[in-house]
Amino acid sequence: MQKQIAVLPGDGIGEEVMLQALRVLTEVGYKFGHEFSTTKALIGGAAYDSYGVHFPNKTKEICAKNDAILFGSVGGPNSERHLEKWKSCEVNALLGIRKAFSFAANFRPAKIYPALLNSSPLKNSIIEKGVDVLIVRELLGDLYFGDKWQKGEKPNRQAFDACLYSEAQIATVTHAAFAAARKRRHKLTLVDKANILHTSKLWREVVQELAKEYSDVELDCLFVDNCAMQLVLNPSQFDVIVTGNMFGDIISDLAAVLPGSLGLLCSSSINADGFALYEPPGGSAPDIAGKNLANPIGQILCVAMMLRHSFSLLNEANAIEAAVESTLNAGFRTGDIFTEGMRRVGTAEMGDEILSRI
Ligand code: IPM
Ligand code: MN
């Protein structure tokens, strides 16, 4: 198979974790007889330096010409946030690319690896039954993309953000979530605030109507405040969660801490044509950038996710995931997941270990 991939390392640790992910991609191509070609493009602060914007047209053009996008991370250090280079960098880059390619559905899996039980912030007694949750977040609606304004003078300033959802928007992600649940443990939880919000009431109506087409999947509805509690008290109860953009942003970060480090996570954002972007949602971590400290696993798992979902290369994806798991089982740990008695390694060495197990 021949595939072309747009590679957008971005800022902070993006470049160094991407390097390890691309080594893994090349190895898989070599072992399984595929030709993966990559084209690099700038995004975030890195793009601002050359183009004066965080998501240049040139980058958009490169992405459009490729079969998938492998994304690193964007954003600068807190101490430099006032500079034009970093001001609104994440919003411009991330919301820009989501909108440009109509990435309506965002998949954020979070699972606890048996080898990393002790890295989770939750007690062993809570997670002993296993945790493997997939959050499907709507990505183009809600408070993020509604009308917004701020007006008035002190002390009478006012601000406004509108939350709008159409039936079609809800149906798109709901179908994606039911389809995902079918490939997993056949359980879907709708997370909303239907006791208060009209948009949530519409979500409930639409999701419950569509559930009739997926009678093999058990549907359950939960208010978002209760969901936050349940994710901490009993995360094993969840299989797939579907929710709107704002609630999805919050509960996906909550779920993301359960595995023990943001550096372990991957995510995908997909449009109606199946075109997708793969991104570790952990952020650019500028404090550790360039020090060979970052965990490359999230970015490497993005490659597995891409091979599975964009190119239907299931064995290849499984090979990467198995290599990650066996590297963890062998005791190799970057600093973020290090515990007593394990073998501490840097970004590149973690890449070596995973590579050698493919
Ligand atoms: C995320 C991020 C973004 C979001 C921000 C940086 C715009 O938090 O990908 O979850 O809120 O969607
Ligand atoms: Mn977020």
Short mmCIF file of C-alpha atoms and ligand atoms in Angstrom, two decimals:
data_model
loop_
_atom_site.label_atom_id
_atom_site.label_comp_id
_atom_site.label_asym_id
_atom_site.label_seq_id
_atom_site.Cartn_x
_atom_site.Cartn_y
_atom_site.Cartn_z
CA MET A 1 0.00 0.00 0.00
CA GLN A 2 1.11 3.55 -0.79
CA LYS A 3 -0.02 6.41 1.43
CA GLN A 4 0.87 10.05 1.83
CA ILE A 5 0.78 11.69 5.22
CA ALA A 6 0.92 15.36 6.16
CA VAL A 7 3.11 15.75 9.24
CA LEU A 8 2.56 18.80 11.47
CA PRO A 9 4.90 18.58 14.48
CA GLY A 10 4.02 22.08 15.77
CA ASP A 11 5.59 23.43 18.96
CA GLY A 12 7.19 22.32 22.22
CA ILE A 13 7.68 18.56 22.45
CA GLY A 14 5.88 18.11 19.10
CA GLU A 15 9.05 17.78 17.05
CA GLU A 16 10.80 15.20 19.24
CA VAL A 17 7.82 12.93 19.86
CA MET A 18 6.92 13.14 16.16
CA LEU A 19 10.42 11.98 15.31
CA GLN A 20 9.84 8.77 17.28
CA ALA A 21 6.39 8.28 15.75
CA LEU A 22 7.84 8.60 12.23
CA ARG A 23 10.56 6.06 13.02
CA VAL A 24 7.81 3.65 14.05
CA LEU A 25 5.83 4.43 10.88
CA THR A 26 8.89 3.76 8.71
CA GLU A 27 9.59 0.48 10.51
CA VAL A 28 6.01 -0.70 10.04
CA GLY A 29 6.19 0.24 6.36
CA TYR A 30 9.41 -1.74 6.01
CA LYS A 31 8.18 -4.81 7.91
CA PHE A 32 4.75 -4.99 6.27
CA GLY A 33 5.76 -3.83 2.78
CA HIS A 34 4.04 -0.43 2.57
CA GLU A 35 5.30 2.85 1.26
CA PHE A 36 4.45 5.75 3.52
CA SER A 37 5.64 9.12 2.31
CA THR A 38 5.45 12.17 4.55
CA THR A 39 5.30 15.91 3.89
CA LYS A 40 6.03 18.29 6.74
CA ALA A 41 4.06 21.49 7.28
CA LEU A 42 4.11 24.24 9.89
CA ILE A 43 1.40 24.90 12.47
CA GLY A 44 1.12 26.92 15.70
CA GLY A 45 3.95 29.15 16.91
CA ALA A 46 6.30 27.41 14.48
CA ALA A 47 4.08 28.61 11.62
CA TYR A 48 3.78 32.10 13.09
CA ASP A 49 7.55 32.56 12.80
CA SER A 50 7.43 32.01 9.02
CA TYR A 51 3.94 33.15 8.00
CA GLY A 52 2.67 35.45 10.76
CA VAL A 53 -0.37 33.19 11.30
CA HIS A 54 -0.90 29.99 13.30
CA PHE A 55 -2.59 28.01 10.52
CA PRO A 56 -1.19 29.13 7.15
CA ASN A 57 -2.92 28.42 3.82
CA LYS A 58 0.19 26.57 2.72
CA THR A 59 -0.32 24.08 5.57
CA LYS A 60 -3.98 23.70 4.67
CA GLU A 61 -3.03 22.96 1.06
CA ILE A 62 -0.50 20.34 2.08
CA CYS A 63 -3.03 18.66 4.40
CA ALA A 64 -5.65 18.62 1.65
CA LYS A 65 -3.27 16.81 -0.73
CA ASN A 66 -2.50 13.98 1.70
CA ASP A 67 -4.33 10.88 2.88
CA ALA A 68 -4.20 11.76 6.59
CA ILE A 69 -2.76 14.32 8.99
CA LEU A 70 -0.37 13.45 11.79
CA PHE A 71 -0.43 16.35 14.22
CA GLY A 72 1.97 17.09 17.09
CA SER A 73 1.02 19.86 19.49
CA VAL A 74 0.78 23.64 19.56
CA GLY A 75 1.26 26.39 22.12
CA GLY A 76 4.01 28.24 23.95
CA PRO A 77 5.29 28.72 27.49
CA ASN A 78 3.04 30.55 29.98
CA SER A 79 5.70 33.21 30.51
CA GLU A 80 5.49 34.15 26.81
CA ARG A 81 1.74 34.00 26.37
CA HIS A 82 1.47 37.77 25.99
CA LEU A 83 3.59 37.68 22.79
CA GLU A 84 1.75 37.78 19.44
CA LYS A 85 3.43 34.51 18.52
CA TRP A 86 1.58 32.64 21.25
CA LYS A 87 -1.58 34.72 21.76
CA SER A 88 -4.57 32.57 20.72
CA CYS A 89 -2.13 30.10 19.16
CA GLU A 90 -4.03 26.95 20.22
CA VAL A 91 -7.42 28.38 19.31
CA ASN A 92 -6.28 29.63 15.88
CA ALA A 93 -4.41 26.47 15.00
CA LEU A 94 -6.78 23.84 16.41
CA LEU A 95 -10.15 25.45 15.74
CA GLY A 96 -8.77 26.62 12.37
CA ILE A 97 -7.83 23.17 11.17
CA ARG A 98 -10.98 21.55 12.63
CA LYS A 99 -13.15 24.02 10.74
CA ALA A 100 -11.10 23.94 7.53
CA PHE A 101 -11.61 20.18 7.13
CA SER A 102 -15.01 19.90 8.85
CA PHE A 103 -13.70 17.50 11.47
CA ALA A 104 -17.02 16.94 13.21
CA ALA A 105 -16.24 13.92 15.36
CA ASN A 106 -13.39 13.66 17.81
CA PHE A 107 -12.39 10.29 19.31
CA ARG A 108 -10.49 10.32 22.59
CA PRO A 109 -9.73 6.89 24.02
CA ALA A 110 -8.36 6.54 27.56
CA LYS A 111 -7.36 3.20 28.95
CA ILE A 112 -5.31 2.09 31.90
CA TYR A 113 -2.50 -0.33 31.00
CA PRO A 114 -2.19 -3.20 33.49
CA ALA A 115 1.55 -2.41 33.76
CA LEU A 116 0.71 1.17 34.77
CA LEU A 117 -1.92 0.55 37.45
CA ASN A 118 0.33 2.31 39.95
CA SER A 119 0.68 5.40 37.75
CA SER A 120 -3.04 6.10 37.83
CA PRO A 121 -4.12 8.74 40.36
CA LEU A 122 -7.04 6.45 41.30
CA LYS A 123 -6.78 3.75 43.95
CA ASN A 124 -6.20 0.19 42.76
CA SER A 125 -9.51 -0.85 44.34
CA ILE A 126 -11.35 1.51 41.97
CA ILE A 127 -9.58 0.53 38.76
CA GLU A 128 -8.97 -3.18 39.31
CA LYS A 129 -11.81 -4.11 36.95
CA GLY A 130 -10.03 -2.27 34.14
CA VAL A 131 -10.61 1.11 32.52
CA ASP A 132 -11.08 1.49 28.77
CA VAL A 133 -13.24 4.46 27.82
CA LEU A 134 -13.73 6.10 24.43
CA ILE A 135 -15.06 9.63 24.42
CA VAL A 136 -16.68 10.73 21.17
CA ARG A 137 -16.88 14.51 21.22
CA GLU A 138 -18.74 16.69 18.73
CA LEU A 139 -16.14 19.15 17.44
CA LEU A 140 -17.74 21.87 15.33
CA GLY A 141 -20.68 23.19 17.33
CA ASP A 142 -21.67 24.32 20.81
CA LEU A 143 -20.28 27.36 22.66
CA TYR A 144 -17.08 27.03 20.64
CA PHE A 145 -18.54 28.08 17.32
CA GLY A 146 -21.71 30.02 18.27
CA ASP A 147 -22.14 33.81 18.13
CA LYS A 148 -20.09 35.58 20.79
CA TRP A 149 -19.48 39.09 22.01
CA GLN A 150 -18.37 41.23 24.89
CA LYS A 151 -19.63 44.79 25.35
CA GLY A 152 -20.05 47.61 27.84
CA GLU A 153 -17.76 49.45 30.21
CA LYS A 154 -16.71 48.69 33.79
CA PRO A 155 -18.63 47.91 36.03
CA ASN A 156 -21.35 46.92 33.55
CA ARG A 157 -19.48 44.71 31.12
CA GLN A 158 -21.39 41.79 29.61
CA ALA A 159 -20.36 38.81 27.54
CA PHE A 160 -22.27 36.26 25.51
CA ASP A 161 -21.58 32.85 23.94
CA ALA A 162 -24.35 31.08 22.08
CA CYS A 163 -24.74 27.31 22.09
CA LEU A 164 -26.49 26.00 19.01
CA TYR A 165 -26.95 22.41 17.85
CA SER A 166 -28.76 21.10 14.81
CA GLU A 167 -30.26 17.67 14.55
CA ALA A 168 -27.86 16.87 11.69
CA GLN A 169 -24.80 17.76 13.77
CA ILE A 170 -25.96 15.57 16.64
CA ALA A 171 -26.85 12.69 14.33
CA THR A 172 -23.41 12.70 12.68
CA VAL A 173 -21.46 12.10 15.88
CA THR A 174 -24.13 9.84 17.31
CA HIS A 175 -23.85 7.46 14.35
CA ALA A 176 -20.06 7.53 14.73
CA ALA A 177 -20.36 6.75 18.44
CA PHE A 178 -22.84 3.88 17.98
CA ALA A 179 -20.61 2.41 15.26
CA ALA A 180 -17.62 2.60 17.61
CA ALA A 181 -19.59 0.96 20.44
CA ARG A 182 -20.48 -1.91 18.09
CA LYS A 183 -16.77 -2.63 17.65
CA ARG A 184 -16.20 -2.51 21.42
CA ARG A 185 -18.34 -3.55 24.38
CA HIS A 186 -21.71 -2.45 22.95
CA LYS A 187 -22.43 0.25 25.50
CA LEU A 188 -23.01 3.94 24.79
CA THR A 189 -23.52 6.70 27.34
CA LEU A 190 -24.92 10.05 26.24
CA VAL A 191 -23.58 12.83 28.46
CA ASP A 192 -25.63 16.03 28.58
CA LYS A 193 -27.38 18.52 30.85
CA ALA A 194 -30.91 17.74 29.68
CA ASN A 195 -32.41 18.86 32.99
CA ILE A 196 -31.43 22.46 32.08
CA LEU A 197 -30.37 23.02 28.48
CA HIS A 198 -32.55 22.96 25.37
CA THR A 199 -29.60 21.84 23.27
CA SER A 200 -29.17 18.86 25.62
CA LYS A 201 -32.88 18.02 25.38
CA LEU A 202 -32.48 17.90 21.61
CA TRP A 203 -29.39 15.68 21.99
CA ARG A 204 -31.46 13.25 24.10
CA GLU A 205 -34.32 13.17 21.61
CA VAL A 206 -32.08 12.59 18.62
CA VAL A 207 -29.82 10.04 20.30
CA GLN A 208 -32.78 8.06 21.68
CA GLU A 209 -34.43 8.03 18.26
CA LEU A 210 -31.25 6.82 16.55
CA ALA A 211 -30.74 4.16 19.23
CA LYS A 212 -33.55 2.17 17.57
CA GLU A 213 -31.16 1.53 14.65
CA TYR A 214 -28.60 0.11 17.07
CA SER A 215 -30.63 -2.23 19.24
CA ASP A 216 -27.50 -4.32 19.90
CA VAL A 217 -25.97 -1.36 21.75
CA GLU A 218 -27.16 -0.50 25.24
CA LEU A 219 -27.82 3.23 25.60
CA ASP A 220 -27.64 5.09 28.83
CA CYS A 221 -28.02 8.86 29.51
CA LEU A 222 -26.12 10.72 32.19
CA PHE A 223 -25.98 14.35 33.30
CA VAL A 224 -22.52 15.79 32.85
CA ASP A 225 -21.99 16.64 36.53
CA ASN A 226 -22.84 13.07 37.50
CA CYS A 227 -20.60 11.77 34.70
CA ALA A 228 -17.65 13.70 36.13
CA MET A 229 -18.24 12.02 39.47
CA GLN A 230 -18.75 8.56 37.95
CA LEU A 231 -15.53 8.79 35.93
CA VAL A 232 -13.63 9.08 39.19
CA LEU A 233 -15.73 6.74 41.35
CA ASN A 234 -16.32 3.93 38.88
CA PRO A 235 -14.67 4.45 35.47
CA SER A 236 -14.99 0.75 34.57
CA GLN A 237 -18.71 1.20 33.91
CA PHE A 238 -18.03 3.20 30.74
CA ASP A 239 -17.43 1.92 27.23
CA VAL A 240 -18.22 4.71 24.72
CA ILE A 241 -19.37 8.19 25.78
CA VAL A 242 -20.91 10.59 23.26
CA THR A 243 -21.29 14.27 24.04
CA GLY A 244 -21.16 17.85 22.77
CA ASN A 245 -18.09 19.96 22.21
CA MET A 246 -17.94 21.80 25.56
CA PHE A 247 -18.78 18.87 27.85
CA GLY A 248 -16.51 16.68 25.73
CA ASP A 249 -13.61 19.06 26.23
CA ILE A 250 -13.97 18.88 30.00
CA ILE A 251 -14.73 15.21 30.56
CA SER A 252 -12.10 14.09 28.06
CA ASP A 253 -9.45 15.82 30.16
CA LEU A 254 -10.91 14.18 33.25
CA ALA A 255 -10.71 10.77 31.57
CA ALA A 256 -7.23 11.56 30.24
CA VAL A 257 -5.68 11.68 33.70
CA LEU A 258 -6.90 8.17 34.60
CA PRO A 259 -4.14 6.32 32.66
CA GLY A 260 -1.49 8.16 34.67
CA SER A 261 -0.09 10.59 32.10
CA LEU A 262 -1.38 12.74 29.26
CA GLY A 263 1.66 11.54 27.32
CA LEU A 264 0.03 8.14 26.78
CA LEU A 265 -2.98 9.39 24.85
CA CYS A 266 -3.90 9.64 21.22
CA SER A 267 -6.98 11.05 19.52
CA SER A 268 -8.51 11.41 16.10
CA SER A 269 -10.75 13.98 14.45
CA ILE A 270 -12.71 12.76 11.46
CA ASN A 271 -14.90 14.33 8.78
CA ALA A 272 -17.79 12.99 6.71
CA ASP A 273 -15.43 11.77 3.95
CA GLY A 274 -13.40 9.77 6.45
CA PHE A 275 -10.43 12.16 6.19
CA ALA A 276 -8.79 12.42 9.61
CA LEU A 277 -6.28 14.15 11.83
CA TYR A 278 -4.42 12.24 14.54
CA GLU A 279 -3.18 14.13 17.57
CA PRO A 280 -1.93 13.35 21.08
CA PRO A 281 -4.18 15.61 23.19
CA GLY A 282 -1.51 16.08 25.86
CA GLY A 283 -0.30 19.53 24.80
CA SER A 284 3.07 21.00 23.82
CA ALA A 285 4.69 20.85 27.31
CA PRO A 286 7.21 23.66 26.57
CA ASP A 287 8.85 23.21 29.99
CA ILE A 288 10.32 19.85 28.97
CA ALA A 289 10.70 20.47 25.23
CA GLY A 290 14.02 19.57 23.63
CA LYS A 291 15.27 17.73 26.73
CA ASN A 292 14.59 14.15 25.66
CA LEU A 293 12.11 13.87 28.55
CA ALA A 294 8.73 13.76 26.77
CA ASN A 295 6.77 10.55 26.51
CA PRO A 296 6.46 9.63 22.80
CA ILE A 297 3.82 6.90 23.37
CA GLY A 298 0.80 9.13 22.68
CA GLN A 299 2.24 10.24 19.35
CA ILE A 300 3.24 6.68 18.46
CA LEU A 301 -0.28 5.44 19.26
CA CYS A 302 -1.56 8.14 16.90
CA VAL A 303 0.27 6.29 14.13
CA ALA A 304 -1.49 3.06 15.12
CA MET A 305 -4.84 4.85 15.16
CA MET A 306 -4.13 6.32 11.71
CA LEU A 307 -3.15 2.95 10.23
CA ARG A 308 -6.31 1.35 11.60
CA HIS A 309 -8.88 4.02 10.80
CA SER A 310 -7.55 5.82 7.74
CA PHE A 311 -5.85 2.92 5.96
CA SER A 312 -7.62 -0.17 7.43
CA LEU A 313 -4.22 -1.67 8.30
CA LEU A 314 -5.35 -3.59 11.36
CA ASN A 315 -2.39 -5.96 11.78
CA GLU A 316 0.01 -3.06 11.47
CA ALA A 317 -1.91 -1.04 14.07
CA ASN A 318 -2.06 -4.03 16.40
CA ALA A 319 1.69 -4.54 16.01
CA ILE A 320 2.38 -1.00 17.22
CA GLU A 321 -0.03 -1.25 20.15
CA ALA A 322 1.40 -4.61 21.17
CA ALA A 323 4.94 -3.17 20.98
CA VAL A 324 3.94 -0.28 23.26
CA GLU A 325 2.33 -2.63 25.73
CA SER A 326 5.27 -5.03 25.80
CA THR A 327 7.69 -2.10 26.26
CA LEU A 328 5.66 -1.03 29.29
CA ASN A 329 5.51 -4.61 30.55
CA ALA A 330 9.31 -4.76 30.26
CA GLY A 331 9.50 -1.86 32.71
CA PHE A 332 10.63 1.03 30.48
CA ARG A 333 9.29 4.38 31.68
CA THR A 334 9.71 8.01 30.71
CA GLY A 335 9.73 10.41 33.66
CA ASP A 336 5.98 11.10 33.57
CA ILE A 337 5.13 7.45 34.29
CA PHE A 338 8.22 6.48 36.27
CA THR A 339 7.74 4.54 39.51
CA GLU A 340 10.24 2.93 41.88
CA GLY A 341 12.02 -0.14 40.46
CA MET A 342 11.28 0.66 36.80
CA ARG A 343 13.83 1.56 34.09
CA ARG A 344 13.88 5.30 33.40
CA VAL A 345 14.43 6.21 29.75
CA GLY A 346 14.26 9.32 27.59
CA THR A 347 12.10 10.08 24.56
CA ALA A 348 14.51 8.56 22.04
CA GLU A 349 15.23 5.44 24.11
CA MET A 350 11.51 4.83 24.56
CA GLY A 351 11.27 5.08 20.77
CA ASP A 352 14.13 2.55 20.41
CA GLU A 353 12.46 0.08 22.77
CA ILE A 354 9.11 0.25 20.99
CA LEU A 355 10.75 0.04 17.58
CA SER A 356 12.71 -3.07 18.55
CA ARG A 357 9.44 -4.82 19.54
CA ILE A 358 7.58 -4.30 16.27
C1 IPM B 1 -8.54 20.39 23.18
C2 IPM B 1 -8.07 21.75 23.60
C3 IPM B 1 -8.73 22.78 22.67
C4 IPM B 1 -10.24 22.64 22.84
C5 IPM B 1 -8.33 24.24 22.91
C6 IPM B 1 -6.85 24.42 23.06
C7 IPM B 1 -8.87 25.13 21.80
O1 IPM B 1 -8.37 22.01 24.93
O2 IPM B 1 -8.19 19.95 22.07
O3 IPM B 1 -9.25 19.75 23.96
O4 IPM B 1 -10.82 23.23 23.76
O5 IPM B 1 -10.83 21.93 22.03
MN MN B 2 -9.28 20.32 25.93
#
